[in-house]
Amino acid sequence: MLNPIDTVAVITGSGASGTHPDQIHAGVAWWLGSCLVVTRGASRAVVGHDGHPVSTEYAARFARGAVNAQHYRCHTTVLVGAVDEDGLLAVRKDENAVGAYITTSEDDTVTITLYDVLGERLTERSGLDRIRALIATDRVPIPVNDRARGVLDFHEEAER
């Protein structure tokens, strides 16, 4: 695994959280996007962020992981610009999708919150444990072939 992380310390709560770049890096977002799609069997995903430059980078990497998740051909929507959690959840509901909301605090702590298709935050019992295990054992899902790759689109939240 390139750039390993302490999965027990970082992947906890409802997703992942750690100080950038010491505890967490943008590759973790790619891993989470891919693993969320595969563990949930998702065909749709939405990712939004708070507008911080680090959050923006993580959101882009999450989206690339989601569209490259094995054979799921996940249609992934990236919300362009800053959005709050409620805005992400509204789009997620409209698209019947899994989701991720990414924030970065003043001390560079990145938090990636993951949601299931019902809009509930992931928990240990609803899949976070499986995602952690995939990442810890370096079994992050990769695309089977180019035809299995999903679709990426960008959505201006202000248009809603």
PDB file of C-alpha atoms in Angstrom:
ATOM      1  CA  MET A   1       0.000   0.000   0.000  1.00  0.00           C
ATOM      2  CA  LEU A   2       1.333   3.398  -0.942  1.00  0.00           C
ATOM      3  CA  ASN A   3       1.178   5.904   1.911  1.00  0.00           C
ATOM      4  CA  PRO A   4      -0.349   3.624   4.555  1.00  0.00           C
ATOM      5  CA  ILE A   5      -2.427   5.094   7.358  1.00  0.00           C
ATOM      6  CA  ASP A   6      -3.381   3.974  10.855  1.00  0.00           C
ATOM      7  CA  THR A   7      -6.784   2.638   9.818  1.00  0.00           C
ATOM      8  CA  VAL A   8      -7.993   2.119  13.391  1.00  0.00           C
ATOM      9  CA  ALA A   9      -7.214   5.716  14.357  1.00  0.00           C
ATOM     10  CA  VAL A  10      -8.334   7.378  11.114  1.00  0.00           C
ATOM     11  CA  ILE A  11     -11.361   5.347   9.955  1.00  0.00           C
ATOM     12  CA  THR A  12     -13.765   5.792  12.817  1.00  0.00           C
ATOM     13  CA  GLY A  13     -17.083   7.368  13.729  1.00  0.00           C
ATOM     14  CA  SER A  14     -18.968   7.887  10.454  1.00  0.00           C
ATOM     15  CA  GLY A  15     -16.026   7.856   8.052  1.00  0.00           C
ATOM     16  CA  ALA A  16     -12.470   9.096   8.396  1.00  0.00           C
ATOM     17  CA  SER A  17     -10.784  11.949  10.190  1.00  0.00           C
ATOM     18  CA  GLY A  18      -7.203  13.056  10.728  1.00  0.00           C
ATOM     19  CA  THR A  19      -4.703  15.845  10.337  1.00  0.00           C
ATOM     20  CA  HIS A  20      -3.653  16.528   6.735  1.00  0.00           C
ATOM     21  CA  PRO A  21      -1.094  15.398   5.615  1.00  0.00           C
ATOM     22  CA  ASP A  22       0.315  13.643   8.687  1.00  0.00           C
ATOM     23  CA  GLN A  23      -2.532  11.260   9.599  1.00  0.00           C
ATOM     24  CA  ILE A  24      -4.633  11.362   6.434  1.00  0.00           C
ATOM     25  CA  HIS A  25      -3.964  12.150   2.766  1.00  0.00           C
ATOM     26  CA  ALA A  26      -6.053  12.580  -0.388  1.00  0.00           C
ATOM     27  CA  GLY A  27      -5.499   8.938  -1.367  1.00  0.00           C
ATOM     28  CA  VAL A  28      -7.651   7.948   1.612  1.00  0.00           C
ATOM     29  CA  ALA A  29     -10.580   9.748  -0.022  1.00  0.00           C
ATOM     30  CA  TRP A  30     -10.046   7.672  -3.206  1.00  0.00           C
ATOM     31  CA  TRP A  31     -10.013   4.500  -1.117  1.00  0.00           C
ATOM     32  CA  LEU A  32     -13.175   5.525   0.742  1.00  0.00           C
ATOM     33  CA  GLY A  33     -15.014   6.365  -2.488  1.00  0.00           C
ATOM     34  CA  SER A  34     -14.188   3.028  -4.046  1.00  0.00           C
ATOM     35  CA  CYS A  35     -14.881   1.008  -0.908  1.00  0.00           C
ATOM     36  CA  LEU A  36     -18.171   2.805  -0.173  1.00  0.00           C
ATOM     37  CA  VAL A  37     -19.492   2.015  -3.657  1.00  0.00           C
ATOM     38  CA  VAL A  38     -18.451  -1.639  -3.479  1.00  0.00           C
ATOM     39  CA  THR A  39     -19.583  -2.371   0.084  1.00  0.00           C
ATOM     40  CA  ARG A  40     -22.945  -0.681  -0.524  1.00  0.00           C
ATOM     41  CA  GLY A  41     -23.373  -1.990  -4.092  1.00  0.00           C
ATOM     42  CA  ALA A  42     -24.033   1.601  -5.133  1.00  0.00           C
ATOM     43  CA  SER A  43     -24.772   2.767  -8.656  1.00  0.00           C
ATOM     44  CA  ARG A  44     -24.932   6.459  -7.608  1.00  0.00           C
ATOM     45  CA  ALA A  45     -22.756   8.587  -5.320  1.00  0.00           C
ATOM     46  CA  VAL A  46     -22.650  12.277  -4.409  1.00  0.00           C
ATOM     47  CA  VAL A  47     -19.748  14.136  -2.815  1.00  0.00           C
ATOM     48  CA  GLY A  48     -19.761  17.647  -1.382  1.00  0.00           C
ATOM     49  CA  HIS A  49     -17.374  19.778   0.643  1.00  0.00           C
ATOM     50  CA  ASP A  50     -17.045  22.985   2.648  1.00  0.00           C
ATOM     51  CA  GLY A  51     -15.039  24.877   0.009  1.00  0.00           C
ATOM     52  CA  HIS A  52     -11.660  24.622   1.761  1.00  0.00           C
ATOM     53  CA  PRO A  53      -8.900  23.910  -0.810  1.00  0.00           C
ATOM     54  CA  VAL A  54      -7.917  20.670   0.954  1.00  0.00           C
ATOM     55  CA  SER A  55     -11.559  19.548   1.084  1.00  0.00           C
ATOM     56  CA  THR A  56     -11.886  20.302  -2.627  1.00  0.00           C
ATOM     57  CA  GLU A  57      -8.888  18.074  -3.403  1.00  0.00           C
ATOM     58  CA  TYR A  58     -10.262  15.260  -1.229  1.00  0.00           C
ATOM     59  CA  ALA A  59     -13.698  15.505  -2.876  1.00  0.00           C
ATOM     60  CA  ALA A  60     -12.150  15.153  -6.330  1.00  0.00           C
ATOM     61  CA  ARG A  61     -10.198  12.091  -5.204  1.00  0.00           C
ATOM     62  CA  PHE A  62     -13.297  10.553  -3.561  1.00  0.00           C
ATOM     63  CA  ALA A  63     -15.190  10.967  -6.836  1.00  0.00           C
ATOM     64  CA  ARG A  64     -12.423   9.303  -8.855  1.00  0.00           C
ATOM     65  CA  GLY A  65     -12.426   6.371  -6.444  1.00  0.00           C
ATOM     66  CA  ALA A  66     -16.197   6.011  -6.707  1.00  0.00           C
ATOM     67  CA  VAL A  67     -16.248   5.940 -10.517  1.00  0.00           C
ATOM     68  CA  ASN A  68     -13.394   3.429 -10.546  1.00  0.00           C
ATOM     69  CA  ALA A  69     -14.975   0.932  -8.138  1.00  0.00           C
ATOM     70  CA  GLN A  70     -14.732  -2.481  -9.798  1.00  0.00           C
ATOM     71  CA  HIS A  71     -17.676  -3.158 -12.159  1.00  0.00           C
ATOM     72  CA  TYR A  72     -20.284  -0.917 -10.487  1.00  0.00           C
ATOM     73  CA  ARG A  73     -20.215   1.839 -13.144  1.00  0.00           C
ATOM     74  CA  CYS A  74     -21.114   4.284 -10.401  1.00  0.00           C
ATOM     75  CA  HIS A  75     -22.542   7.599 -11.615  1.00  0.00           C
ATOM     76  CA  THR A  76     -20.827  10.078  -9.315  1.00  0.00           C
ATOM     77  CA  THR A  77     -21.872  13.682  -8.826  1.00  0.00           C
ATOM     78  CA  VAL A  78     -19.423  16.254  -7.461  1.00  0.00           C
ATOM     79  CA  LEU A  79     -21.072  19.314  -5.945  1.00  0.00           C
ATOM     80  CA  VAL A  80     -19.069  22.292  -7.217  1.00  0.00           C
ATOM     81  CA  GLY A  81     -18.146  24.921  -4.640  1.00  0.00           C
ATOM     82  CA  ALA A  82     -18.925  25.043  -0.957  1.00  0.00           C
ATOM     83  CA  VAL A  83     -22.086  23.337   0.221  1.00  0.00           C
ATOM     84  CA  ASP A  84     -23.354  22.574   3.700  1.00  0.00           C
ATOM     85  CA  GLU A  85     -24.232  19.111   4.896  1.00  0.00           C
ATOM     86  CA  ASP A  86     -27.961  19.694   4.350  1.00  0.00           C
ATOM     87  CA  GLY A  87     -27.288  20.659   0.727  1.00  0.00           C
ATOM     88  CA  LEU A  88     -25.323  17.464   0.178  1.00  0.00           C
ATOM     89  CA  LEU A  89     -28.056  15.370   1.773  1.00  0.00           C
ATOM     90  CA  ALA A  90     -30.753  16.986  -0.394  1.00  0.00           C
ATOM     91  CA  VAL A  91     -28.902  16.165  -3.613  1.00  0.00           C
ATOM     92  CA  ARG A  92     -28.065  12.694  -2.284  1.00  0.00           C
ATOM     93  CA  LYS A  93     -31.767  12.099  -1.650  1.00  0.00           C
ATOM     94  CA  ASP A  94     -32.794  13.401  -5.092  1.00  0.00           C
ATOM     95  CA  GLU A  95     -30.314  11.045  -6.732  1.00  0.00           C
ATOM     96  CA  ASN A  96     -30.991   8.083  -4.401  1.00  0.00           C
ATOM     97  CA  ALA A  97     -27.238   7.869  -3.833  1.00  0.00           C
ATOM     98  CA  VAL A  98     -24.635   7.110  -1.218  1.00  0.00           C
ATOM     99  CA  GLY A  99     -22.703  10.197  -0.211  1.00  0.00           C
ATOM    100  CA  ALA A 100     -19.696  11.816   1.365  1.00  0.00           C
ATOM    101  CA  TYR A 101     -19.305  15.219   2.982  1.00  0.00           C
ATOM    102  CA  ILE A 102     -15.772  16.554   3.454  1.00  0.00           C
ATOM    103  CA  THR A 103     -14.643  19.357   5.754  1.00  0.00           C
ATOM    104  CA  THR A 104     -11.273  20.783   6.758  1.00  0.00           C
ATOM    105  CA  SER A 105     -10.829  22.690  10.020  1.00  0.00           C
ATOM    106  CA  GLU A 106      -8.427  25.538  10.767  1.00  0.00           C
ATOM    107  CA  ASP A 107      -5.912  23.046  12.190  1.00  0.00           C
ATOM    108  CA  ASP A 108      -6.024  21.031   8.923  1.00  0.00           C
ATOM    109  CA  THR A 109      -8.111  18.208  10.352  1.00  0.00           C
ATOM    110  CA  VAL A 110      -9.969  16.614   7.456  1.00  0.00           C
ATOM    111  CA  THR A 111     -13.250  14.836   8.187  1.00  0.00           C
ATOM    112  CA  ILE A 112     -14.947  12.629   5.593  1.00  0.00           C
ATOM    113  CA  THR A 113     -18.462  11.648   6.642  1.00  0.00           C
ATOM    114  CA  LEU A 114     -20.032   8.763   4.719  1.00  0.00           C
ATOM    115  CA  TYR A 115     -23.766   8.231   4.125  1.00  0.00           C
ATOM    116  CA  ASP A 116     -25.769   5.241   2.962  1.00  0.00           C
ATOM    117  CA  VAL A 117     -28.506   5.412   0.324  1.00  0.00           C
ATOM    118  CA  LEU A 118     -31.066   6.337   3.013  1.00  0.00           C
ATOM    119  CA  GLY A 119     -29.006   9.344   4.116  1.00  0.00           C
ATOM    120  CA  GLU A 120     -27.910   7.723   7.366  1.00  0.00           C
ATOM    121  CA  ARG A 121     -24.320   8.116   8.491  1.00  0.00           C
ATOM    122  CA  LEU A 122     -22.349   4.914   8.197  1.00  0.00           C
ATOM    123  CA  THR A 123     -21.573   3.156  11.452  1.00  0.00           C
ATOM    124  CA  GLU A 124     -19.407   0.216  12.393  1.00  0.00           C
ATOM    125  CA  ARG A 125     -22.422  -2.058  12.016  1.00  0.00           C
ATOM    126  CA  SER A 126     -23.620  -0.579   8.716  1.00  0.00           C
ATOM    127  CA  GLY A 127     -20.382  -0.953   6.775  1.00  0.00           C
ATOM    128  CA  LEU A 128     -17.591   1.196   8.154  1.00  0.00           C
ATOM    129  CA  ASP A 129     -15.949  -1.914   9.626  1.00  0.00           C
ATOM    130  CA  ARG A 130     -15.857  -3.555   6.166  1.00  0.00           C
ATOM    131  CA  ILE A 131     -14.415  -0.425   4.572  1.00  0.00           C
ATOM    132  CA  ARG A 132     -11.692  -0.254   7.239  1.00  0.00           C
ATOM    133  CA  ALA A 133     -10.866  -3.939   6.723  1.00  0.00           C
ATOM    134  CA  LEU A 134     -10.545  -3.500   2.934  1.00  0.00           C
ATOM    135  CA  ILE A 135      -8.180  -0.560   3.364  1.00  0.00           C
ATOM    136  CA  ALA A 136      -6.180  -2.161   6.197  1.00  0.00           C
ATOM    137  CA  THR A 137      -5.584  -5.299   4.131  1.00  0.00           C
ATOM    138  CA  ASP A 138      -4.796  -3.303   0.957  1.00  0.00           C
ATOM    139  CA  ARG A 139      -7.826  -4.673  -0.876  1.00  0.00           C
ATOM    140  CA  VAL A 140      -9.194  -1.373  -2.157  1.00  0.00           C
ATOM    141  CA  PRO A 141     -11.388  -2.182  -5.175  1.00  0.00           C
ATOM    142  CA  ILE A 142     -10.005  -1.181  -8.554  1.00  0.00           C
ATOM    143  CA  PRO A 143     -11.760  -1.121 -11.940  1.00  0.00           C
ATOM    144  CA  VAL A 144     -12.099  -4.375 -13.830  1.00  0.00           C
ATOM    145  CA  ASN A 145     -11.702  -2.591 -17.189  1.00  0.00           C
ATOM    146  CA  ASP A 146     -12.441   0.747 -18.848  1.00  0.00           C
ATOM    147  CA  ARG A 147     -15.989  -0.298 -19.789  1.00  0.00           C
ATOM    148  CA  ALA A 148     -16.706  -0.873 -16.085  1.00  0.00           C
ATOM    149  CA  ARG A 149     -15.745   2.705 -15.228  1.00  0.00           C
ATOM    150  CA  GLY A 150     -18.512   4.955 -13.978  1.00  0.00           C
ATOM    151  CA  VAL A 151     -19.556   8.441 -15.005  1.00  0.00           C
ATOM    152  CA  LEU A 152     -18.458  11.648 -13.316  1.00  0.00           C
ATOM    153  CA  ASP A 153     -20.519  14.832 -13.445  1.00  0.00           C
ATOM    154  CA  PHE A 154     -20.410  18.209 -11.775  1.00  0.00           C
ATOM    155  CA  HIS A 155     -23.390  19.932 -10.223  1.00  0.00           C
ATOM    156  CA  GLU A 156     -23.608  23.604  -9.295  1.00  0.00           C
ATOM    157  CA  GLU A 157     -25.432  23.454  -5.970  1.00  0.00           C
ATOM    158  CA  ALA A 158     -26.486  27.120  -6.377  1.00  0.00           C
ATOM    159  CA  GLU A 159     -28.719  26.048  -9.297  1.00  0.00           C
ATOM    160  CA  ARG A 160     -30.970  24.017  -7.016  1.00  0.00           C
TER     161      ARG A 160
END
